[in-house]
């Protein structure tokens, strides 16, 4: 008990101030870091909604359909299954207390990475223009609601959920 107190004694007793939401998210663009590797990775992203935002759940479902649903996602279907340009491509929502992002990754053979990225951009544009099909939406809702209880099937997962709930409560104070 004494050792624990010594370890934590230097830590501040008050929580740090809440960070204000970013005023500007930067400019759209591409940044390439040249690396001599046989299988480069690309990371892509754009601003996303905080969990307290009414658009969070619709964005969560859309992300599942677009790139977060593993082998059932559009990205996996278009870039891997139909064209064989990657072993893996995905997208996900990343949220912090004051900002959130939709991010994704793709790895491909260096001779195919440009085609993989072009295919991903094309699919993103199609999804933004046309949205999900009724079947995609039904399948996503069924999977997401059915798998939610599994987020509480271990102590580690319960702790993760409690952490996100705590973060949610703090993020709503910013609005």
XYZ file of N, CA, C and O in Angstrom:
700
model
N 0.830 -1.185 0.000
C 0.000 0.000 0.000
C 0.877 1.253 0.000
O 0.590 2.216 -0.706
N 1.931 1.222 0.788
C 2.836 2.363 0.866
C 3.520 2.592 -0.483
O 3.688 3.721 -0.930
N 3.923 1.510 -1.139
C 4.585 1.612 -2.433
C 3.667 2.254 -3.473
O 4.084 3.124 -4.222
N 2.419 1.863 -3.492
C 1.447 2.437 -4.425
C 1.303 3.932 -4.179
O 1.286 4.736 -5.113
N 1.231 4.330 -2.934
C 1.113 5.753 -2.604
C 2.340 6.522 -3.087
O 2.222 7.639 -3.601
N 3.520 5.938 -2.961
C 4.742 6.596 -3.429
C 4.744 6.752 -4.953
O 5.177 7.768 -5.477
N 4.280 5.740 -5.634
C 4.252 5.783 -7.099
C 3.304 6.870 -7.589
O 3.619 7.616 -8.513
N 2.146 6.990 -6.952
C 1.141 7.939 -7.424
C 1.256 9.331 -6.795
O 0.606 10.272 -7.237
N 2.091 9.490 -5.788
C 2.224 10.784 -5.102
C 2.594 11.935 -6.040
O 2.073 13.039 -5.885
N 3.491 11.753 -7.018
C 3.860 12.879 -7.883
C 2.760 13.323 -8.856
O 2.860 14.389 -9.460
N 1.723 12.537 -9.003
C 0.664 12.883 -9.950
C -0.183 14.031 -9.415
O -0.405 14.138 -8.208
N -0.679 14.893 -10.305
C -1.540 15.991 -9.837
C -2.821 15.449 -9.217
O -3.325 14.394 -9.606
N -3.352 16.187 -8.270
C -4.574 15.749 -7.598
C -5.818 16.185 -8.348
O -6.893 15.649 -8.129
N -5.683 17.184 -9.235
C -6.817 17.656 -10.018
C -6.688 17.164 -11.458
O -5.584 17.024 -11.973
N -7.820 16.914 -12.078
C -7.823 16.530 -13.486
C -7.380 17.717 -14.336
O -7.634 18.867 -13.978
N -6.716 17.456 -15.461
C -6.329 18.565 -16.332
C -7.572 19.230 -16.917
O -8.642 18.617 -16.981
N -7.464 20.489 -17.339
C -8.627 21.159 -17.919
C -9.072 20.459 -19.206
O -8.265 19.851 -19.905
N -10.359 20.540 -19.491
C -10.907 19.941 -20.697
C -10.393 20.718 -21.907
O -10.379 21.948 -21.921
N -9.952 19.994 -22.902
C -9.427 20.605 -24.118
C -10.601 21.121 -24.951
O -11.606 20.426 -25.121
N -10.469 22.305 -25.486
C -11.510 22.876 -26.344
C -11.523 22.149 -27.682
O -10.482 21.684 -28.147
N -12.683 22.080 -28.314
C -12.730 21.463 -29.640
C -11.848 22.240 -30.616
O -11.692 23.446 -30.488
N -11.238 21.533 -31.571
C -10.394 22.231 -32.542
C -11.221 23.206 -33.375
O -12.357 22.918 -33.733
N -10.647 24.365 -33.652
C -11.348 25.366 -34.458
C -11.181 25.092 -35.945
O -12.036 25.426 -36.740
N -10.061 24.519 -36.319
C -9.806 24.211 -37.724
C -9.214 22.817 -37.802
O -8.387 22.435 -36.976
N -9.637 22.061 -38.782
C -9.154 20.690 -38.905
C -8.093 20.545 -39.985
O -7.657 19.456 -40.269
N -7.685 21.635 -40.584
C -6.663 21.550 -41.625
C -7.294 21.527 -43.002
O -8.501 21.721 -43.161
N -6.473 21.285 -43.955
C -6.920 21.291 -45.342
C -6.836 19.883 -45.919
O -5.937 19.108 -45.588
N -7.771 19.586 -46.788
C -7.756 18.288 -47.450
C -6.492 18.172 -48.290
O -5.997 19.165 -48.822
N -5.978 17.003 -48.378
C -4.777 16.817 -49.188
C -4.186 15.448 -48.981
O -4.708 14.628 -48.220
N -3.086 15.231 -49.635
C -2.382 13.966 -49.562
C -0.947 14.242 -49.158
O -0.321 15.170 -49.664
N -0.455 13.457 -48.240
C 0.942 13.560 -47.855
C 1.555 12.184 -48.042
O 1.045 11.191 -47.512
N 2.621 12.136 -48.799
C 3.282 10.863 -49.081
C 4.646 10.855 -48.410
O 5.429 11.794 -48.565
N 4.904 9.811 -47.667
C 6.208 9.602 -47.054
C 6.823 8.411 -47.784
O 6.392 7.271 -47.593
N 7.763 8.700 -48.654
C 8.375 7.645 -49.476
C 9.200 6.703 -48.602
O 10.018 7.145 -47.800
N 8.931 5.430 -48.769
C 9.663 4.410 -48.024
C 9.938 3.257 -48.974
O 9.059 2.870 -49.751
N 11.131 2.722 -48.911
C 11.483 1.607 -49.778
C 11.091 0.295 -49.097
O 11.905 -0.365 -48.461
N 9.801 -0.011 -49.186
C 9.274 -1.232 -48.589
C 8.450 -1.974 -49.633
O 7.859 -1.357 -50.523
N 8.398 -3.289 -49.562
C 7.645 -4.047 -50.569
C 6.128 -3.910 -50.451
O 5.411 -4.074 -51.426
N 5.637 -3.627 -49.232
C 4.197 -3.520 -49.032
C 3.893 -2.265 -48.216
O 3.783 -2.317 -46.997
N 3.732 -1.123 -48.892
C 3.448 0.111 -48.157
C 2.055 0.110 -47.557
O 1.164 -0.621 -47.999
N 1.904 0.954 -46.549
C 0.608 1.145 -45.897
C 0.181 2.586 -46.101
O 1.007 3.492 -46.110
N -1.099 2.786 -46.258
C -1.650 4.127 -46.386
C -2.673 4.323 -45.280
O -3.430 3.406 -44.944
N -2.699 5.510 -44.725
C -3.663 5.884 -43.699
C -4.473 7.036 -44.263
O -3.920 7.956 -44.859
N -5.785 6.972 -44.116
C -6.646 8.050 -44.596
C -7.613 8.431 -43.499
O -7.877 7.651 -42.588
N -8.098 9.668 -43.570
C -9.007 10.099 -42.533
C -9.705 11.401 -42.835
O -9.346 12.113 -43.771
N -10.733 11.667 -42.053
C -11.493 12.900 -42.152
C -12.172 13.152 -40.820
O -12.271 12.250 -39.989
N -12.609 14.387 -40.571
C -13.267 14.671 -39.285
C -14.516 13.807 -39.094
O -15.199 13.462 -40.059
N -14.789 13.460 -37.856
C -15.969 12.662 -37.533
C -16.716 13.262 -36.356
O -16.255 14.212 -35.732
N -17.861 12.696 -36.022
C -18.665 13.218 -34.907
C -18.205 12.667 -33.558
O -17.744 11.540 -33.462
N -18.333 13.488 -32.531
C -18.119 13.014 -31.165
C -19.249 12.059 -30.792
O -20.330 12.089 -31.399
N -19.051 11.235 -29.791
C -20.096 10.293 -29.371
C -21.372 10.989 -28.936
O -22.454 10.445 -29.085
N -21.265 12.185 -28.402
C -22.451 12.911 -27.945
C -23.222 13.553 -29.094
O -24.344 14.002 -28.903
N -22.640 13.570 -30.267
C -23.287 14.170 -31.442
C -24.426 13.264 -31.913
O -24.274 12.043 -31.968
N -25.594 13.827 -32.267
C -26.701 12.996 -32.758
C -26.347 12.215 -34.029
O -26.984 11.223 -34.341
N -25.300 12.631 -34.736
C -24.880 11.917 -35.951
C -23.912 10.777 -35.662
O -23.501 10.082 -36.595
N -23.537 10.567 -34.398
C -22.562 9.523 -34.108
C -23.076 8.137 -34.500
O -22.386 7.398 -35.194
N -24.264 7.774 -34.053
C -24.774 6.423 -34.342
C -24.974 6.215 -35.852
O -24.543 5.184 -36.383
N -25.594 7.160 -36.578
C -25.676 6.964 -38.034
C -24.291 6.837 -38.689
O -24.107 6.026 -39.603
N -23.324 7.610 -38.204
C -21.962 7.507 -38.748
C -21.348 6.167 -38.395
O -20.662 5.545 -39.218
N -21.607 5.682 -37.200
C -21.105 4.381 -36.765
C -21.641 3.264 -37.668
O -20.896 2.388 -38.106
N -22.917 3.323 -37.958
C -23.532 2.319 -38.829
C -22.987 2.450 -40.251
O -22.634 1.457 -40.898
N -22.889 3.679 -40.750
C -22.354 3.904 -42.104
C -20.919 3.407 -42.192
O -20.523 2.786 -43.192
N -20.132 3.664 -41.163
C -18.751 3.193 -41.169
C -18.690 1.673 -41.208
O -17.853 1.101 -41.902
N -19.558 1.014 -40.450
C -19.585 -0.445 -40.466
C -19.807 -0.946 -41.895
O -19.117 -1.845 -42.368
N -20.743 -0.347 -42.582
C -21.050 -0.747 -43.962
C -19.887 -0.432 -44.888
O -19.484 -1.251 -45.715
N -19.317 0.752 -44.748
C -18.280 1.205 -45.663
C -16.960 0.467 -45.475
O -16.400 -0.052 -46.430
N -16.444 0.424 -44.246
C -15.136 -0.187 -44.069
C -14.887 -0.832 -42.729
O -13.842 -1.441 -42.516
N -15.829 -0.718 -41.796
C -15.621 -1.239 -40.455
C -16.147 -2.636 -40.232
O -15.950 -3.210 -39.166
N -16.808 -3.203 -41.213
C -17.450 -4.496 -41.040
C -16.653 -5.684 -41.540
O -17.229 -6.710 -41.895
N -15.329 -5.550 -41.585
C -14.500 -6.666 -42.023
C -14.861 -7.138 -43.418
O -14.995 -6.336 -44.338
N -15.055 -8.437 -43.562
C -15.328 -8.996 -44.884
C -16.702 -8.635 -45.428
O -16.975 -8.860 -46.594
N -17.565 -8.054 -44.595
C -18.865 -7.635 -45.113
C -18.863 -6.174 -45.559
O -19.881 -5.674 -46.016
N -17.732 -5.480 -45.443
C -17.685 -4.057 -45.796
C -17.482 -3.850 -47.294
O -16.934 -4.701 -48.000
N -17.909 -2.697 -47.758
C -17.731 -2.341 -49.166
C -16.260 -2.251 -49.543
O -15.875 -2.677 -50.634
N -15.455 -1.655 -48.663
C -14.034 -1.539 -48.994
C -13.397 -2.908 -49.192
O -12.643 -3.113 -50.148
N -13.668 -3.822 -48.296
C -13.092 -5.161 -48.419
C -13.574 -5.831 -49.701
O -12.792 -6.462 -50.409
N -14.849 -5.655 -50.011
C -15.400 -6.257 -51.221
C -14.759 -5.667 -52.474
O -14.304 -6.407 -53.352
N -14.707 -4.354 -52.563
C -14.198 -3.703 -53.776
C -12.686 -3.818 -53.939
O -12.202 -4.088 -55.029
N -11.951 -3.581 -52.862
C -10.493 -3.498 -52.982
C -9.819 -4.865 -52.878
O -8.871 -5.146 -53.603
N -10.333 -5.728 -52.014
C -9.716 -7.050 -51.861
C -10.378 -8.122 -52.722
O -9.739 -8.769 -53.535
N -11.684 -8.314 -52.499
C -12.362 -9.437 -53.149
C -12.454 -9.287 -54.667
O -12.144 -10.214 -55.393
N -12.901 -8.135 -55.139
C -13.096 -7.955 -56.585
C -11.798 -7.703 -57.340
O -11.659 -8.122 -58.478
N -10.849 -6.978 -56.707
C -9.656 -6.558 -57.431
C -8.357 -7.174 -56.921
O -7.325 -7.038 -57.571
N -8.374 -7.798 -55.776
C -7.162 -8.429 -55.239
C -6.021 -7.467 -54.980
O -4.856 -7.817 -55.162
N -6.333 -6.255 -54.527
C -5.305 -5.227 -54.352
C -4.728 -5.172 -52.938
O -3.771 -4.439 -52.693
N -5.309 -5.906 -52.005
C -4.856 -5.858 -50.617
C -5.287 -7.116 -49.882
O -6.219 -7.800 -50.302
N -4.601 -7.364 -48.772
C -5.082 -8.387 -47.846
C -5.969 -7.762 -46.791
O -6.757 -8.435 -46.146
N -5.813 -6.452 -46.606
C -6.612 -5.811 -45.582
C -6.821 -4.331 -45.825
O -5.906 -3.609 -46.195
N -8.060 -3.902 -45.631
C -8.432 -2.500 -45.706
C -9.581 -2.309 -44.724
O -10.432 -3.191 -44.588
N -9.580 -1.190 -44.018
C -10.643 -0.980 -43.044
C -10.798 0.498 -42.751
O -9.962 1.312 -43.136
N -11.866 0.806 -42.065
C -12.084 2.158 -41.550
C -12.709 2.037 -40.172
O -13.268 0.995 -39.824
N -12.609 3.107 -39.405
C -13.171 3.089 -38.061
C -13.337 4.497 -37.529
O -12.795 5.453 -38.085
N -14.093 4.597 -36.451
C -14.295 5.883 -35.780
C -13.347 5.951 -34.590
O -13.261 5.006 -33.817
N -12.673 7.079 -34.471
C -11.778 7.320 -33.346
C -12.264 8.596 -32.690
O -12.345 9.636 -33.344
N -12.615 8.516 -31.422
C -13.106 9.719 -30.759
C -12.280 10.023 -29.525
O -11.811 9.136 -28.828
N -12.097 11.303 -29.324
C -11.395 11.815 -28.161
C -12.373 12.718 -27.422
O -13.525 12.839 -27.814
N -11.934 13.388 -26.410
C -12.851 14.250 -25.663
C -13.304 15.455 -26.470
O -14.424 15.934 -26.293
N -12.452 15.986 -27.311
C -12.785 17.234 -27.995
C -12.794 17.125 -29.508
O -13.075 18.100 -30.190
N -12.492 15.973 -30.054
C -12.461 15.807 -31.508
C -12.646 14.337 -31.847
O -12.435 13.466 -31.012
N -13.050 14.099 -33.065
C -13.232 12.727 -33.528
C -12.842 12.643 -34.992
O -12.847 13.647 -35.715
N -12.512 11.430 -35.428
C -12.094 11.209 -36.812
C -12.664 9.895 -37.328
O -12.924 8.978 -36.555
N -12.834 9.844 -38.622
C -13.057 8.588 -39.321
C -11.717 8.292 -39.984
O -11.216 9.111 -40.759
N -11.101 7.174 -39.637
C -9.781 6.843 -40.160
C -9.809 5.452 -40.781
O -10.672 4.631 -40.475
N -8.854 5.213 -41.640
C -8.752 3.898 -42.251
C -7.338 3.602 -42.671
O -6.484 4.493 -42.732
N -7.092 2.346 -42.976
C -5.779 1.914 -43.447
C -5.943 0.915 -44.577
O -6.956 0.209 -44.669
N -4.944 0.880 -45.412
C -4.856 -0.128 -46.457
C -3.374 -0.446 -46.666
O -2.534 0.442 -46.617
N -3.079 -1.702 -46.816
C -1.734 -2.150 -47.155
C -1.826 -2.854 -48.492
O -2.778 -3.576 -48.757
N -0.824 -2.636 -49.335
C -0.856 -3.248 -50.653
C 0.560 -3.411 -51.169
O 1.488 -2.744 -50.701
N 0.729 -4.257 -52.158
C 1.995 -4.360 -52.871
C 2.316 -2.989 -53.446
O 1.428 -2.258 -53.877
N 3.596 -2.623 -53.459
C 3.945 -1.266 -53.889
C 3.512 -0.986 -55.327
O 3.208 0.143 -55.660
N 3.419 -2.003 -56.161
C 2.967 -1.792 -57.541
C 1.451 -1.584 -57.634
O 0.940 -1.171 -58.670
N 0.723 -1.873 -56.531
C -0.740 -1.795 -56.553
C -1.319 -0.744 -55.606
O -2.526 -0.533 -55.592
N -0.490 -0.084 -54.794
C -1.013 0.823 -53.771
C -1.782 1.989 -54.376
O -2.828 2.379 -53.860
N -1.300 2.526 -55.477
C -2.003 3.650 -56.105
C -3.381 3.209 -56.589
O -4.376 3.912 -56.382
N -3.465 2.042 -57.198
C -4.755 1.523 -57.657
C -5.673 1.232 -56.472
O -6.875 1.499 -56.529
N -5.114 0.718 -55.377
C -5.921 0.448 -54.185
C -6.502 1.747 -53.638
O -7.690 1.816 -53.292
N -5.678 2.802 -53.564
C -6.159 4.091 -53.061
C -7.189 4.713 -53.997
O -8.183 5.279 -53.541
N -6.965 4.618 -55.299
C -7.944 5.151 -56.259
C -9.276 4.427 -56.131
O -10.345 5.046 -56.173
N -9.228 3.106 -55.959
C -10.454 2.316 -55.789
C -11.164 2.720 -54.499
O -12.382 2.889 -54.467
N -10.397 2.898 -53.425
C -10.968 3.313 -52.149
C -11.636 4.680 -52.274
O -12.758 4.867 -51.818
N -10.964 5.624 -52.922
C -11.543 6.965 -53.099
C -12.826 6.901 -53.939
O -13.809 7.581 -53.631
N -12.817 6.098 -54.968
C -14.004 5.948 -55.805
C -15.171 5.366 -55.036
O -16.317 5.818 -55.161
N -14.885 4.373 -54.216
C -15.941 3.757 -53.402
C -16.459 4.734 -52.356
O -17.657 4.790 -52.088
N -15.571 5.535 -51.792
C -15.987 6.540 -50.818
C -16.913 7.566 -51.483
O -17.939 7.935 -50.916
N -16.580 7.987 -52.692
C -17.415 8.955 -53.419
C -18.779 8.349 -53.745
O -19.816 9.002 -53.588
N -18.800 7.079 -54.164
C -20.074 6.401 -54.462
C -20.928 6.278 -53.201
O -22.135 6.504 -53.227
N -20.299 5.931 -52.094
C -21.030 5.773 -50.841
C -21.583 7.121 -50.371
O -22.720 7.205 -49.917
N -20.777 8.170 -50.494
C -21.232 9.506 -50.094
C -22.399 9.968 -50.961
O -23.329 10.612 -50.473
N -22.384 9.614 -52.228
C -23.433 10.049 -53.154
C -24.712 9.217 -53.001
O -25.810 9.756 -52.961
N -24.567 7.905 -52.905
C -25.735 7.011 -52.946
C -26.141 6.427 -51.605
O -27.251 5.920 -51.465
N -25.235 6.420 -50.629
C -25.557 5.844 -49.329
C -25.602 4.327 -49.370
O -25.186 3.688 -50.333
N -26.126 3.769 -48.313
C -26.220 2.316 -48.180
C -27.494 1.799 -48.831
O -28.491 2.508 -48.924
N -27.456 0.551 -49.235
C -28.670 -0.093 -49.725
C -29.526 -0.494 -48.522
O -29.031 -0.562 -47.388
N -30.771 -0.778 -48.759
C -31.661 -1.208 -47.678
C -31.142 -2.499 -47.040
O -31.175 -2.652 -45.811
N -30.627 -3.416 -47.854
C -30.104 -4.679 -47.323
C -28.853 -4.427 -46.474
O -28.717 -5.009 -45.394
N -27.958 -3.575 -46.946
C -26.764 -3.264 -46.162
C -27.149 -2.671 -44.810
O -26.579 -3.033 -43.780
N -28.102 -1.779 -44.817
C -28.530 -1.128 -43.575
C -29.159 -2.133 -42.619
O -28.832 -2.166 -41.427
N -30.035 -2.982 -43.128
C -30.663 -4.013 -42.291
C -29.620 -4.968 -41.729
O -29.631 -5.277 -40.533
N -28.690 -5.422 -42.583
C -27.651 -6.352 -42.130
C -26.757 -5.706 -41.076
O -26.393 -6.337 -40.083
N -26.397 -4.447 -41.278
C -25.541 -3.745 -40.322
C -26.236 -3.586 -38.979
O -25.648 -3.851 -37.926
N -27.484 -3.168 -38.999
C -28.228 -3.003 -37.747
C -28.365 -4.335 -37.009
O -28.207 -4.396 -35.784
N -28.644 -5.394 -37.741
C -28.775 -6.717 -37.129
C -27.467 -7.133 -36.476
O -27.441 -7.582 -35.327
N -26.361 -6.984 -37.197
C -25.067 -7.381 -36.647
C -24.684 -6.517 -35.441
O -24.293 -7.035 -34.404
N -24.786 -5.206 -35.600
C -24.331 -4.308 -34.537
C -25.147 -4.456 -33.258
O -24.588 -4.472 -32.161
N -26.465 -4.571 -33.378
C -27.277 -4.739 -32.161
C -27.085 -6.131 -31.566
O -27.087 -6.294 -30.351
N -26.893 -7.129 -32.416
C -26.691 -8.490 -31.924
C -25.338 -8.700 -31.277
O -25.190 -9.499 -30.345
N -24.321 -7.967 -31.734
C -22.972 -8.148 -31.185
C -22.684 -7.234 -29.994
O -21.706 -7.440 -29.283
N -23.527 -6.246 -29.736
C -23.284 -5.303 -28.646
C -23.087 -5.986 -27.295
O -22.163 -5.619 -26.547
N -23.888 -6.976 -26.924
C -23.672 -7.617 -25.614
C -22.284 -8.232 -25.464
O -21.778 -8.361 -24.351
N -21.638 -8.585 -26.580
C -20.294 -9.166 -26.496
C -19.260 -8.152 -26.017
O -18.167 -8.529 -25.591
N -19.605 -6.857 -26.059
C -18.701 -5.820 -25.547
C -18.590 -5.883 -24.032
O -17.779 -5.168 -23.441
N -19.382 -6.738 -23.397
C -19.390 -6.847 -21.938
C -19.076 -8.276 -21.473
O -19.432 -8.654 -20.378
N -18.370 -9.056 -22.309
C -18.163 -10.464 -21.971
C -16.868 -10.762 -21.222
O -16.537 -11.914 -20.984
N -16.126 -9.736 -20.835
C -14.932 -9.943 -20.023
C -14.678 -8.682 -19.192
O -15.227 -7.616 -19.490
N -13.856 -8.809 -18.180
C -13.537 -7.643 -17.360
C -12.876 -6.551 -18.197
O -13.166 -5.366 -18.011
N -11.983 -6.931 -19.084
C -11.290 -5.938 -19.917
C -12.281 -5.196 -20.814
O -12.194 -3.974 -20.968
N -13.214 -5.915 -21.391
C -14.204 -5.268 -22.263
C -15.173 -4.397 -21.473
O -15.587 -3.347 -21.943
N -15.527 -4.828 -20.275
C -16.385 -3.999 -19.421
C -15.652 -2.705 -19.074
O -16.224 -1.617 -19.154
N -14.372 -2.802 -18.739
C -13.579 -1.611 -18.417
C -13.497 -0.680 -19.629
O -13.600 0.547 -19.487
N -13.337 -1.240 -20.815
C -13.297 -0.431 -22.031
C -14.608 0.309 -22.224
O -14.624 1.503 -22.556
N -15.721 -0.371 -22.022
C -17.025 0.273 -22.168
C -17.230 1.359 -21.114
O -17.716 2.445 -21.431
N -16.865 1.073 -19.880
C -17.000 2.085 -18.835
C -16.153 3.314 -19.143
O -16.586 4.454 -18.937
N -14.958 3.099 -19.694
C -14.109 4.213 -20.075
C -14.767 5.052 -21.156
O -14.762 6.282 -21.094
N -15.369 4.403 -22.142
C -16.022 5.169 -23.212
C -17.256 5.898 -22.685
O -17.524 7.031 -23.080
N -17.982 5.297 -21.741
C -19.131 5.983 -21.152
C -18.676 7.214 -20.371
O -19.299 8.272 -20.439
N -17.583 7.067 -19.640
C -17.049 8.201 -18.895
C -16.616 9.301 -19.861
O -16.888 10.471 -19.639
N -15.959 8.934 -20.952
C -15.532 9.903 -21.965
C -16.743 10.573 -22.593
O -16.735 11.777 -22.834
N -17.790 9.812 -22.847
C -19.029 10.379 -23.411
C -19.576 11.479 -22.516
O -19.938 12.534 -22.974
N -19.658 11.166 -21.224
C -20.237 12.126 -20.296
C -19.415 13.420 -20.292
O -19.954 14.493 -20.259
N -18.102 13.294 -20.363
C -17.247 14.479 -20.362
C -17.356 15.225 -21.688
O -17.301 16.437 -21.720
N -17.517 14.504 -22.792
C -17.583 15.181 -24.093
C -18.889 15.977 -24.236
O -18.919 16.976 -24.931
N -19.940 15.562 -23.544
C -21.190 16.301 -23.652
C -21.105 17.653 -22.961
O -21.851 18.550 -23.274
N -20.168 17.809 -22.050
C -20.000 19.089 -21.367
C -19.448 20.155 -22.305
O -19.512 21.325 -22.025
N -18.864 19.735 -23.419
C -18.303 20.689 -24.371
C -19.385 21.335 -25.218
O -19.156 22.376 -25.817
N -20.527 20.708 -25.279
C -21.577 21.212 -26.185
C -22.459 22.230 -25.521
O -22.634 22.331 -24.390
